[in-house]
């Protein structure tokens, strides 16, 4: 296995580029399944474990994928299977994204149930509800979701989500674009990744209205065409890099971003005493002498993202006073807290609320995490800790951060990637 060995107490400076968004790339890859001829050309696709896993899934289904220098070509003309196997789905829950497109194009999809998640329950009932509304019959057989259309095609329907779900909105959209007739989606997610999916589907020839609002209207079409498309930047990666600047008392710039997609996070950095200078496609963060305690509540976009909650807790370990961090999306997403406390932080957790008592002196040791954003929070803590912090099992980090240590080292961090063996 690999670990990151971080020499703490560094100062960062300079400029770094944001990568393409993982959580936008995955639905774009799934949506490629809707196309029965031609070749998709997706650029700004990050070189990440999750992208490789999803490519493997597409290849398994019979697609042809090739990846070079952040460009992914996908041809889905030769799909020969509609079954997403357990071995791949268990590696990545986002595999559920193939459900809608396979069902819409082939009238049948068989997707392994994803199973547990490191940070608590992550049901898929809303994905299934949307498929049923569109006329699919759903059953669970031997751990697989078996979805079938009753006629040749799905049928347009009114879908009203009781809570906002990025994944269920994406799946409903990908199913509805090839359904017969009109579909409406109420309480749709408005995350930039969903907006991008709508743009991509429309570029393929879909007819979606209301993009960027909670109320979407889709007029089904019979076929969709292959297209070239550029993915958006990764707002969580960009915010994590800015947090690295903030926690180390530094001034850094992240380029190739759209600051408007980070309004809630940038507002919180300002509340914490940071100076933020936003340009059209760049954000500069200057950290204050002393960070100010700042509460956050993680909620759907455009509010503060749950995917930055762990990193914010790491940042608040260095702020003056007690800050409260509530996660309203994933109530149990707090695996990073015991590990941050092992570094010397003083964080209490009650239900879905963490209280971070800062500023605390962190001291490096070996830490381990069980998910992507938790790993990112440990890397941030390692940057400011005394001595050396070793972040173990970084395969979690590699799922969602492209060359993170190289990017941080280019700003002045001292991070090495090393192999190690875990005791059996
Ligand atoms: N939910 C249900 N039923 C469903 C689907 C969701 O109850 O059928 C609940 C979830 O349990 C959660 C809430 O709805 O409480 C929102 O979940 P959502 O469906 O929006 O999450 P997701 O689509 O599974 C994506 C990201 C996550 C990110 C969440 C929230 C991808 C591949 N994943 O997951 O990203 O945390 O939206 O913004 O886009 C990450 O990148 O680290 C990550 C976990």
Short mmCIF file of C-alpha atoms in Angstrom, two decimals, residues 22-34 54 57-58 61 84 89 92-104 109 111-112 114 122 124 127 131 145 165-175 189 191 193-194 197:
data_model
loop_
_atom_site.label_atom_id
_atom_site.label_comp_id
_atom_site.label_asym_id
_atom_site.label_seq_id
_atom_site.Cartn_x
_atom_site.Cartn_y
_atom_site.Cartn_z
CA UNK A 22 -14.59 13.76 -10.62
CA UNK A 23 -18.24 14.01 -9.64
CA UNK A 24 -19.10 15.63 -12.95
CA UNK A 25 -16.99 13.27 -15.08
CA UNK A 26 -18.69 10.13 -13.74
CA UNK A 27 -22.25 10.99 -14.89
CA UNK A 28 -20.86 12.22 -18.22
CA UNK A 29 -19.24 8.82 -18.70
CA UNK A 30 -22.51 7.09 -17.78
CA UNK A 31 -24.50 9.31 -20.14
CA UNK A 32 -22.26 8.15 -23.00
CA UNK A 33 -24.11 4.82 -22.73
CA UNK A 34 -27.20 6.53 -24.16
CA UNK A 54 -15.83 3.63 -14.20
CA UNK A 57 -17.23 -0.78 -15.93
CA UNK A 58 -17.94 0.73 -19.36
CA UNK A 61 -20.41 -3.58 -20.65
CA UNK A 84 -22.96 -3.95 -13.68
CA UNK A 89 -19.97 -1.55 -8.10
CA UNK A 92 -17.52 2.75 -6.41
CA UNK A 93 -21.12 3.57 -5.53
CA UNK A 94 -21.37 5.99 -8.48
CA UNK A 95 -21.66 2.84 -10.66
CA UNK A 96 -25.41 3.17 -9.95
CA UNK A 97 -25.27 5.90 -12.63
CA UNK A 98 -25.42 3.20 -15.34
CA UNK A 99 -28.93 2.20 -14.25
CA UNK A 100 -30.84 5.04 -15.98
CA UNK A 101 -28.93 5.05 -19.31
CA UNK A 102 -28.92 1.24 -19.73
CA UNK A 103 -32.60 1.02 -18.94
CA UNK A 104 -33.45 3.87 -21.30
CA UNK A 109 -30.51 -3.04 -16.60
CA UNK A 111 -26.96 -3.38 -11.35
CA UNK A 112 -25.43 -4.86 -8.24
CA UNK A 114 -23.73 -1.06 -3.87
CA UNK A 122 -26.47 5.78 1.51
CA UNK A 124 -30.72 4.33 -3.47
CA UNK A 127 -33.06 6.26 -7.95
CA UNK A 131 -37.16 4.53 -12.64
CA UNK A 145 -31.38 -4.41 -9.01
CA UNK A 165 -30.33 13.90 -4.43
CA UNK A 166 -27.54 14.55 -6.90
CA UNK A 167 -27.32 10.92 -8.01
CA UNK A 168 -31.07 10.30 -8.28
CA UNK A 169 -31.53 13.52 -10.27
CA UNK A 170 -28.73 12.45 -12.61
CA UNK A 171 -30.15 8.97 -13.10
CA UNK A 172 -33.69 10.32 -13.65
CA UNK A 173 -32.36 12.77 -16.26
CA UNK A 174 -30.39 10.11 -18.12
CA UNK A 175 -33.43 7.83 -18.19
CA UNK A 189 -30.51 18.86 -7.47
CA UNK A 191 -25.25 21.12 -8.12
CA UNK A 193 -22.32 18.60 -11.74
CA UNK A 194 -26.05 18.21 -12.58
CA UNK A 197 -24.89 16.83 -17.14
#
